[in-house]
């Protein structure tokens, strides 16, 4: 997605050789009009796929999922929680995911009420790095007896192997921008993908 | 907002006499089409108010802010973080807020890059209870030398005094549904407000 790559180059900032920070439009400040374009792009990439539900993870995934949902006819969105609040008293599915950026392991939790057997679930997230968060969400979808329709990421760090891992497990993966390398403060994209 | 009160009665669930859980459409599963109605309603309530930025707090506030922004001409949305990730290395404003539901104290943080002097900031949140989260956000707006344009909440627990507190400090507050009492598993609304 050309406009996304341009936006990452223009508004993103690089930290070392591993992290590109997009707090300017995605992870802290949110450019809603641009995320509508992201949503439209996901709907084109996943055209013809039946989507009964969109699953993401708090916090940044919520904006992406909510602004994509209209292009799929408003399926329910559900976001996995990283900590169960005191009001989450019914049964829930859970799976562990390591966050590369934060260096922590989160246990993703989704109430059994909000994911149903047989549903086709589109998994969306902001970053696809090692693929652990998507894999944890896919695990939860399968615990529920539902199907992973596809996995979509806004930005993929291609050098961390996440998309290969997810594809090796049979999932369809689409990333809107794939970073091949971060070097000398510059971001290099894979122009054959994303 | 009549449709909201009906939705809370139909899809919400009551825990004791203090908590109404709306995980079915707001706090875990998100009804995006309905939140667009919420956004439209906020734009009517705050008609004529200049909004340069919408400020909210992760996680559930993100959906509300993002689905309201289009009705205000797509101002930037920024969400306060409850914990600073490793990529948040620049200076930030912070203020403490107690969460009634979780029984915890959070330190809300917003990067100084994403709130500017002189901006008119609309503060939005899912619940207004004791008002501590809104007050912390207003504190941050004022630390930045910006102005609180108004404070909007989807659901107010009228019996916890938050809106009186915020109004006593000179803020304009609009809540789309005001709960007067939770009793015997039933939610009673203030039909003169909300």
CSV table of C-alpha atoms in Angstrom, one decimal:
chain,number,residue,atom,x,y,z
A,1,UNK,CA,0.0,0.0,0.0
A,2,UNK,CA,1.9,3.0,-1.4
A,3,UNK,CA,0.3,5.7,0.8
A,4,UNK,CA,1.1,3.6,3.9
A,5,UNK,CA,4.7,3.2,3.0
A,6,UNK,CA,4.9,7.0,2.3
A,7,UNK,CA,3.3,7.7,5.6
A,8,UNK,CA,5.7,5.4,7.6
A,9,UNK,CA,8.6,7.2,5.9
A,10,UNK,CA,7.2,10.6,6.5
A,11,UNK,CA,5.7,10.2,10.0
A,12,UNK,CA,7.4,7.2,11.5
A,13,UNK,CA,10.6,7.3,13.5
A,14,UNK,CA,13.2,4.6,13.7
A,15,UNK,CA,14.7,3.3,17.0
A,16,UNK,CA,17.9,1.3,16.4
A,17,UNK,CA,17.6,-1.5,13.8
A,18,UNK,CA,14.5,-3.3,15.0
A,19,UNK,CA,11.8,-0.7,15.8
A,20,UNK,CA,9.9,1.7,13.7
A,21,UNK,CA,7.6,3.9,15.9
A,22,UNK,CA,4.3,5.0,14.3
A,23,UNK,CA,2.9,6.8,17.3
A,24,UNK,CA,2.1,9.7,15.0
A,25,UNK,CA,-0.8,7.9,13.2
A,26,UNK,CA,-1.4,4.5,14.7
A,27,UNK,CA,-0.1,3.6,18.2
A,28,UNK,CA,-0.8,6.8,20.2
A,29,UNK,CA,-2.1,9.5,18.0
A,30,UNK,CA,-4.6,8.1,15.5
A,31,UNK,CA,-5.3,9.4,12.0
A,32,UNK,CA,-8.8,8.2,11.6
A,33,UNK,CA,-9.2,9.3,8.0
A,34,UNK,CA,-6.1,7.4,7.0
A,35,UNK,CA,-7.2,4.3,9.0
A,36,UNK,CA,-10.4,4.3,6.9
A,37,UNK,CA,-8.1,4.0,3.9
A,38,UNK,CA,-6.4,1.1,5.7
A,39,UNK,CA,-9.8,-0.5,6.2
A,40,UNK,CA,-10.8,-0.1,2.6
A,41,UNK,CA,-7.5,-1.7,1.6
A,42,UNK,CA,-8.1,-4.7,3.8
A,43,UNK,CA,-11.5,-5.1,2.3
A,44,UNK,CA,-9.9,-5.2,-1.2
A,45,UNK,CA,-7.2,-7.7,-0.2
A,46,UNK,CA,-9.7,-10.0,1.5
A,47,UNK,CA,-12.4,-9.6,-1.2
A,48,UNK,CA,-14.7,-12.6,-1.4
A,49,UNK,CA,-13.8,-13.9,2.1
A,50,UNK,CA,-16.7,-14.4,4.4
A,51,UNK,CA,-16.1,-12.5,7.7
A,52,UNK,CA,-18.5,-13.1,10.6
A,53,UNK,CA,-16.4,-11.4,13.1
A,54,UNK,CA,-13.2,-9.3,13.4
A,55,UNK,CA,-10.8,-10.2,16.2
A,56,UNK,CA,-8.0,-8.0,17.4
A,57,UNK,CA,-6.0,-7.2,20.5
A,58,UNK,CA,-6.1,-4.1,22.7
A,59,UNK,CA,-5.1,-1.3,22.4
A,60,UNK,CA,-4.0,-0.1,19.0
A,61,UNK,CA,-5.7,-3.0,17.2
A,62,UNK,CA,-9.1,-1.6,18.3
A,63,UNK,CA,-8.9,1.4,16.0
A,64,UNK,CA,-7.9,-0.7,13.0
A,65,UNK,CA,-10.6,-3.3,13.5
A,66,UNK,CA,-13.4,-0.6,14.1
A,67,UNK,CA,-12.4,1.4,11.0
A,68,UNK,CA,-12.2,-1.8,8.9
A,69,UNK,CA,-15.6,-3.3,10.0
A,70,UNK,CA,-17.8,-1.0,7.9
A,71,UNK,CA,-16.1,-2.3,4.7
A,72,UNK,CA,-17.1,-5.8,5.7
A,73,UNK,CA,-20.7,-5.0,6.4
A,74,UNK,CA,-20.3,-4.2,10.2
A,75,UNK,CA,-19.5,-7.7,11.6
A,76,UNK,CA,-19.0,-7.6,15.4
A,77,UNK,CA,-15.5,-6.6,16.5
A,78,UNK,CA,-14.0,-8.3,19.6
A,79,UNK,CA,-10.7,-7.3,21.1
A,80,UNK,CA,-8.6,-9.6,23.2
A,81,UNK,CA,-7.7,-8.3,26.6
A,82,UNK,CA,-4.2,-8.5,28.0
A,83,UNK,CA,-5.5,-8.6,31.6
A,84,UNK,CA,-8.9,-9.8,32.8
A,85,UNK,CA,-10.8,-7.0,34.5
A,86,UNK,CA,-12.9,-7.7,37.5
A,87,UNK,CA,-16.1,-7.6,35.4
A,88,UNK,CA,-14.9,-10.5,33.2
A,89,UNK,CA,-16.4,-13.2,35.3
A,90,UNK,CA,-17.7,-15.6,32.7
A,91,UNK,CA,-15.5,-18.2,31.1
A,92,UNK,CA,-12.9,-17.1,28.7
A,93,UNK,CA,-10.4,-18.5,26.2
A,94,UNK,CA,-6.8,-17.6,26.7
A,95,UNK,CA,-3.5,-18.0,24.9
A,96,UNK,CA,0.0,-16.6,25.6
A,97,UNK,CA,1.7,-14.0,23.3
A,98,UNK,CA,5.1,-12.5,23.6
A,99,UNK,CA,5.4,-8.8,22.7
A,100,UNK,CA,8.6,-8.0,20.9
A,101,UNK,CA,8.3,-4.2,21.6
A,102,UNK,CA,7.5,-4.4,25.2
A,103,UNK,CA,9.6,-7.5,26.0
A,104,UNK,CA,6.8,-9.0,27.9
A,105,UNK,CA,4.5,-12.1,27.7
A,106,UNK,CA,0.8,-11.3,27.7
A,107,UNK,CA,-2.0,-13.7,28.2
A,108,UNK,CA,-4.7,-12.8,25.7
A,109,UNK,CA,-8.2,-13.4,26.9
A,110,UNK,CA,-11.5,-13.5,25.1
A,111,UNK,CA,-14.8,-14.2,26.7
A,112,UNK,CA,-16.5,-17.4,25.4
A,113,UNK,CA,-19.6,-15.2,24.8
A,114,UNK,CA,-18.0,-13.3,22.0
A,115,UNK,CA,-16.6,-15.9,19.7
A,116,UNK,CA,-18.8,-18.7,18.5
A,117,UNK,CA,-18.4,-22.1,16.9
A,118,UNK,CA,-18.4,-22.1,13.1
A,119,UNK,CA,-17.8,-18.3,12.7
A,120,UNK,CA,-15.3,-17.1,10.1
A,121,UNK,CA,-13.0,-14.8,12.0
A,122,UNK,CA,-10.7,-12.2,10.4
A,123,UNK,CA,-7.7,-11.4,12.7
A,124,UNK,CA,-6.3,-7.9,12.4
A,125,UNK,CA,-3.4,-6.3,14.1
A,126,UNK,CA,-1.2,-3.3,13.8
A,127,UNK,CA,2.2,-5.0,13.6
A,128,UNK,CA,3.2,-8.5,12.5
A,129,UNK,CA,6.7,-9.3,13.8
A,130,UNK,CA,7.4,-12.7,15.2
A,131,UNK,CA,3.7,-13.6,14.7
A,132,UNK,CA,3.1,-14.5,18.3
A,133,UNK,CA,0.1,-12.3,18.9
A,134,UNK,CA,-1.6,-13.5,15.7
A,135,UNK,CA,-0.8,-17.0,16.6
A,136,UNK,CA,-2.3,-16.6,20.0
A,137,UNK,CA,-5.5,-15.1,18.5
A,138,UNK,CA,-5.7,-18.0,16.0
A,139,UNK,CA,-5.3,-20.4,18.8
A,140,UNK,CA,-8.3,-18.8,20.6
A,141,UNK,CA,-10.4,-18.9,17.4
A,142,UNK,CA,-9.7,-22.7,17.1
A,143,UNK,CA,-10.3,-23.3,20.8
A,144,UNK,CA,-13.8,-21.8,20.1
A,145,UNK,CA,-14.3,-24.2,17.1
A,146,UNK,CA,-14.4,-21.2,14.8
A,147,UNK,CA,-12.3,-20.7,11.6
A,148,UNK,CA,-9.5,-18.3,10.9
A,149,UNK,CA,-10.7,-16.6,7.7
A,150,UNK,CA,-7.4,-14.7,7.3
A,151,UNK,CA,-4.9,-12.7,9.2
A,152,UNK,CA,-4.2,-9.0,8.3
A,153,UNK,CA,-1.5,-6.7,9.6
A,154,UNK,CA,-0.9,-3.1,8.8
A,155,UNK,CA,2.9,-3.3,9.1
A,156,UNK,CA,5.0,-6.4,8.9
A,157,UNK,CA,8.6,-6.6,10.0
A,158,UNK,CA,9.5,-9.1,7.3
A,159,UNK,CA,12.9,-9.9,8.9
A,160,UNK,CA,11.2,-11.4,12.0
A,161,UNK,CA,9.7,-14.4,10.3
A,162,UNK,CA,6.1,-14.0,11.5
A,163,UNK,CA,4.3,-14.3,8.1
A,164,UNK,CA,6.3,-17.4,7.2
A,165,UNK,CA,5.4,-19.0,10.5
A,166,UNK,CA,1.7,-18.2,10.1
A,167,UNK,CA,1.6,-19.4,6.5
A,168,UNK,CA,3.4,-22.6,7.5
A,169,UNK,CA,0.4,-23.3,9.7
A,170,UNK,CA,-2.0,-22.8,6.7
A,171,UNK,CA,-3.2,-19.3,7.4
A,172,UNK,CA,-3.7,-16.7,4.7
A,173,UNK,CA,-1.7,-13.5,5.7
A,174,UNK,CA,-1.8,-10.0,4.1
A,175,UNK,CA,0.4,-7.2,5.3
A,176,UNK,CA,-0.2,-3.7,3.9
A,177,UNK,CA,3.5,-2.7,4.2
A,178,UNK,CA,6.4,-5.1,4.7
A,179,UNK,CA,9.6,-3.8,6.1
A,180,UNK,CA,12.7,-5.7,4.9
A,181,UNK,CA,15.3,-3.8,6.9
A,182,UNK,CA,15.9,-0.9,9.2
A,183,UNK,CA,19.4,0.5,8.7
A,184,UNK,CA,21.0,3.9,9.4
A,185,UNK,CA,17.7,5.4,10.5
A,186,UNK,CA,16.0,4.4,7.2
A,187,UNK,CA,13.2,2.0,6.6
A,188,UNK,CA,13.5,-0.3,3.5
A,189,UNK,CA,10.3,-1.9,2.3
A,190,UNK,CA,9.7,-5.1,0.3
A,191,UNK,CA,8.2,-3.6,-2.9
A,192,UNK,CA,7.1,-7.0,-4.1
A,193,UNK,CA,4.8,-7.5,-1.1
A,194,UNK,CA,2.7,-5.1,0.9
B,1,UNK,CA,-30.1,8.8,24.0
B,2,UNK,CA,-33.1,6.5,23.8
B,3,UNK,CA,-31.5,3.8,21.6
B,4,UNK,CA,-28.5,3.6,24.0
B,5,UNK,CA,-30.7,3.2,27.1
B,6,UNK,CA,-32.6,0.4,25.3
B,7,UNK,CA,-29.3,-1.2,24.3
B,8,UNK,CA,-28.0,-1.1,27.9
B,9,UNK,CA,-31.3,-2.6,29.1
B,10,UNK,CA,-31.2,-5.3,26.4
B,11,UNK,CA,-27.5,-6.2,26.2
B,12,UNK,CA,-26.0,-5.0,29.5
B,13,UNK,CA,-25.7,-7.1,32.6
B,14,UNK,CA,-25.7,-6.0,36.1
B,15,UNK,CA,-23.2,-7.0,38.8
B,16,UNK,CA,-24.4,-6.1,42.3
B,17,UNK,CA,-25.6,-2.5,42.8
B,18,UNK,CA,-22.6,-0.6,41.3
B,19,UNK,CA,-21.6,-2.2,38.0
B,20,UNK,CA,-23.3,-2.5,34.7
B,21,UNK,CA,-21.3,-4.5,32.3
B,22,UNK,CA,-21.6,-3.6,28.6
B,23,UNK,CA,-19.0,-6.0,27.2
B,24,UNK,CA,-21.6,-7.0,24.6
B,25,UNK,CA,-21.2,-3.7,22.6
B,26,UNK,CA,-18.6,-1.4,24.1
B,27,UNK,CA,-16.0,-2.9,26.4
B,28,UNK,CA,-15.1,-6.2,24.8
B,29,UNK,CA,-17.3,-6.9,21.8
B,30,UNK,CA,-17.8,-3.7,19.8
B,31,UNK,CA,-20.9,-2.9,17.8
B,32,UNK,CA,-19.3,-0.5,15.3
B,33,UNK,CA,-22.5,0.5,13.6
B,34,UNK,CA,-24.0,1.4,16.9
B,35,UNK,CA,-20.9,3.4,17.9
B,36,UNK,CA,-21.3,5.4,14.8
B,37,UNK,CA,-24.7,6.5,16.1
B,38,UNK,CA,-23.0,7.4,19.4
B,39,UNK,CA,-20.5,9.5,17.4
B,40,UNK,CA,-23.3,11.3,15.6
B,41,UNK,CA,-25.0,11.9,18.9
B,42,UNK,CA,-21.9,13.5,20.4
B,43,UNK,CA,-21.6,15.7,17.3
B,44,UNK,CA,-25.2,16.9,17.9
B,45,UNK,CA,-24.6,17.5,21.7
B,46,UNK,CA,-21.4,19.4,21.0
B,47,UNK,CA,-22.6,21.3,17.9
B,48,UNK,CA,-20.8,24.6,17.4
B,49,UNK,CA,-17.9,23.6,19.6
B,50,UNK,CA,-14.5,23.9,17.9
B,51,UNK,CA,-12.6,20.6,18.3
B,52,UNK,CA,-9.0,20.4,17.2
B,53,UNK,CA,-8.3,17.1,18.9
B,54,UNK,CA,-10.2,14.2,20.6
B,55,UNK,CA,-8.5,12.8,23.7
B,56,UNK,CA,-9.5,9.5,25.3
B,57,UNK,CA,-7.9,6.7,27.3
B,58,UNK,CA,-7.1,3.1,26.2
B,59,UNK,CA,-8.6,0.7,25.6
B,60,UNK,CA,-12.4,1.1,25.2
B,61,UNK,CA,-12.2,4.8,24.6
B,62,UNK,CA,-10.3,4.3,21.4
B,63,UNK,CA,-13.4,2.8,19.6
B,64,UNK,CA,-15.6,5.7,20.7
B,65,UNK,CA,-13.1,8.4,19.8
B,66,UNK,CA,-12.3,6.9,16.4
B,67,UNK,CA,-16.0,6.5,15.5
B,68,UNK,CA,-16.8,10.0,16.6
B,69,UNK,CA,-13.9,11.8,14.8
B,70,UNK,CA,-15.6,11.7,11.4
B,71,UNK,CA,-18.5,13.7,12.6
B,72,UNK,CA,-16.1,16.5,13.7
B,73,UNK,CA,-14.2,16.6,10.5
B,74,UNK,CA,-11.5,14.0,11.4
B,75,UNK,CA,-9.5,15.8,14.0
B,76,UNK,CA,-6.5,13.8,15.3
B,77,UNK,CA,-7.4,11.3,18.1
B,78,UNK,CA,-5.0,10.6,20.8
B,79,UNK,CA,-5.4,8.0,23.5
B,80,UNK,CA,-3.7,8.2,26.9
B,81,UNK,CA,-1.7,5.1,27.8
B,82,UNK,CA,-1.9,3.5,31.2
B,83,UNK,CA,1.6,2.2,31.0
B,84,UNK,CA,4.5,3.7,29.0
B,85,UNK,CA,5.8,1.2,26.4
B,86,UNK,CA,9.5,1.0,25.7
B,87,UNK,CA,9.1,3.1,22.5
B,88,UNK,CA,7.6,6.1,24.4
B,89,UNK,CA,11.0,7.7,24.9
B,90,UNK,CA,10.2,11.4,24.4
B,91,UNK,CA,8.7,13.6,27.1
B,92,UNK,CA,5.2,13.0,28.2
B,93,UNK,CA,2.5,14.6,30.4
B,94,UNK,CA,1.0,12.3,33.1
B,95,UNK,CA,-1.8,12.4,35.7
B,96,UNK,CA,-3.1,9.8,38.1
B,97,UNK,CA,-6.6,8.3,37.8
B,98,UNK,CA,-8.3,5.7,39.9
B,99,UNK,CA,-10.4,3.1,38.1
B,100,UNK,CA,-13.5,2.3,40.1
B,101,UNK,CA,-14.2,-1.0,38.2
B,102,UNK,CA,-10.7,-2.3,38.5
B,103,UNK,CA,-9.9,-0.9,41.9
B,104,UNK,CA,-6.5,0.3,40.7
B,105,UNK,CA,-4.7,3.6,40.3
B,106,UNK,CA,-3.4,4.2,36.7
B,107,UNK,CA,-1.0,6.9,35.7
B,108,UNK,CA,-2.3,8.2,32.3
B,109,UNK,CA,0.5,9.3,30.0
B,110,UNK,CA,0.4,11.3,26.8
B,111,UNK,CA,3.4,12.2,24.7
B,112,UNK,CA,4.1,15.9,24.5
B,113,UNK,CA,4.2,15.6,20.8
B,114,UNK,CA,0.5,14.8,20.5
B,115,UNK,CA,-1.2,17.6,22.4
B,116,UNK,CA,-0.3,21.2,21.6
B,117,UNK,CA,-0.7,24.6,23.3
B,118,UNK,CA,-3.9,26.4,22.4
B,119,UNK,CA,-5.7,23.4,21.0
B,120,UNK,CA,-9.4,22.8,21.8
B,121,UNK,CA,-9.6,19.3,23.1
B,122,UNK,CA,-12.8,17.2,23.3
B,123,UNK,CA,-12.4,14.5,26.0
B,124,UNK,CA,-14.4,11.3,25.4
B,125,UNK,CA,-14.7,8.2,27.5
B,126,UNK,CA,-16.9,5.1,27.9
B,127,UNK,CA,-17.9,5.5,31.5
B,128,UNK,CA,-18.2,8.6,33.7
B,129,UNK,CA,-18.3,7.4,37.4
B,130,UNK,CA,-16.3,9.3,40.0
B,131,UNK,CA,-14.8,11.4,37.2
B,132,UNK,CA,-11.2,10.6,38.0
B,133,UNK,CA,-10.2,9.5,34.5
B,134,UNK,CA,-11.8,12.6,32.9
B,135,UNK,CA,-10.2,14.8,35.5
B,136,UNK,CA,-6.8,13.3,34.8
B,137,UNK,CA,-7.2,13.9,31.1
B,138,UNK,CA,-8.3,17.5,31.7
B,139,UNK,CA,-5.3,17.9,33.9
B,140,UNK,CA,-3.0,16.8,31.1
B,141,UNK,CA,-4.8,19.1,28.6
B,142,UNK,CA,-4.1,22.0,30.9
B,143,UNK,CA,-0.5,21.0,31.5
B,144,UNK,CA,-0.1,21.3,27.8
B,145,UNK,CA,-1.6,24.8,27.7
B,146,UNK,CA,-4.5,23.5,25.7
B,147,UNK,CA,-8.2,24.0,26.4
B,148,UNK,CA,-10.8,21.5,27.5
B,149,UNK,CA,-13.6,22.1,24.9
B,150,UNK,CA,-16.0,19.7,26.6
B,151,UNK,CA,-16.2,16.2,28.2
B,152,UNK,CA,-18.4,13.5,26.8
B,153,UNK,CA,-19.2,10.1,28.3
B,154,UNK,CA,-21.3,7.3,26.8
B,155,UNK,CA,-22.6,6.1,30.1
B,156,UNK,CA,-22.7,8.1,33.4
B,157,UNK,CA,-23.2,6.5,36.8
B,158,UNK,CA,-25.0,9.5,38.2
B,159,UNK,CA,-24.8,8.2,41.7
B,160,UNK,CA,-21.0,8.5,41.8
B,161,UNK,CA,-20.9,12.3,41.5
B,162,UNK,CA,-18.4,12.6,38.6
B,163,UNK,CA,-20.4,15.0,36.5
B,164,UNK,CA,-21.0,17.4,39.5
B,165,UNK,CA,-17.3,17.3,40.2
B,166,UNK,CA,-16.3,18.1,36.6
B,167,UNK,CA,-19.0,20.8,36.3
B,168,UNK,CA,-17.8,22.4,39.6
B,169,UNK,CA,-14.4,22.8,37.9
B,170,UNK,CA,-16.1,24.6,35.0
B,171,UNK,CA,-16.1,21.9,32.4
B,172,UNK,CA,-19.1,21.2,30.1
B,173,UNK,CA,-20.2,17.6,30.5
B,174,UNK,CA,-22.5,15.6,28.3
B,175,UNK,CA,-23.4,12.0,29.0
B,176,UNK,CA,-25.5,10.0,26.6
B,177,UNK,CA,-27.2,7.8,29.2
B,178,UNK,CA,-27.2,8.6,33.0
B,179,UNK,CA,-27.8,5.7,35.4
B,180,UNK,CA,-29.5,6.8,38.6
B,181,UNK,CA,-29.6,3.5,40.4
B,182,UNK,CA,-28.9,-0.2,39.9
B,183,UNK,CA,-31.3,-2.2,42.0
B,184,UNK,CA,-32.4,-5.9,42.0
B,185,UNK,CA,-30.6,-6.5,38.7
B,186,UNK,CA,-32.4,-3.5,37.0
B,187,UNK,CA,-30.9,-0.3,35.6
B,188,UNK,CA,-32.8,2.9,36.3
B,189,UNK,CA,-32.0,5.9,34.1
B,190,UNK,CA,-32.4,9.6,34.7
B,191,UNK,CA,-34.9,10.4,32.0
B,192,UNK,CA,-34.3,14.2,32.4
B,193,UNK,CA,-30.6,13.8,31.4
B,194,UNK,CA,-28.8,11.6,28.9
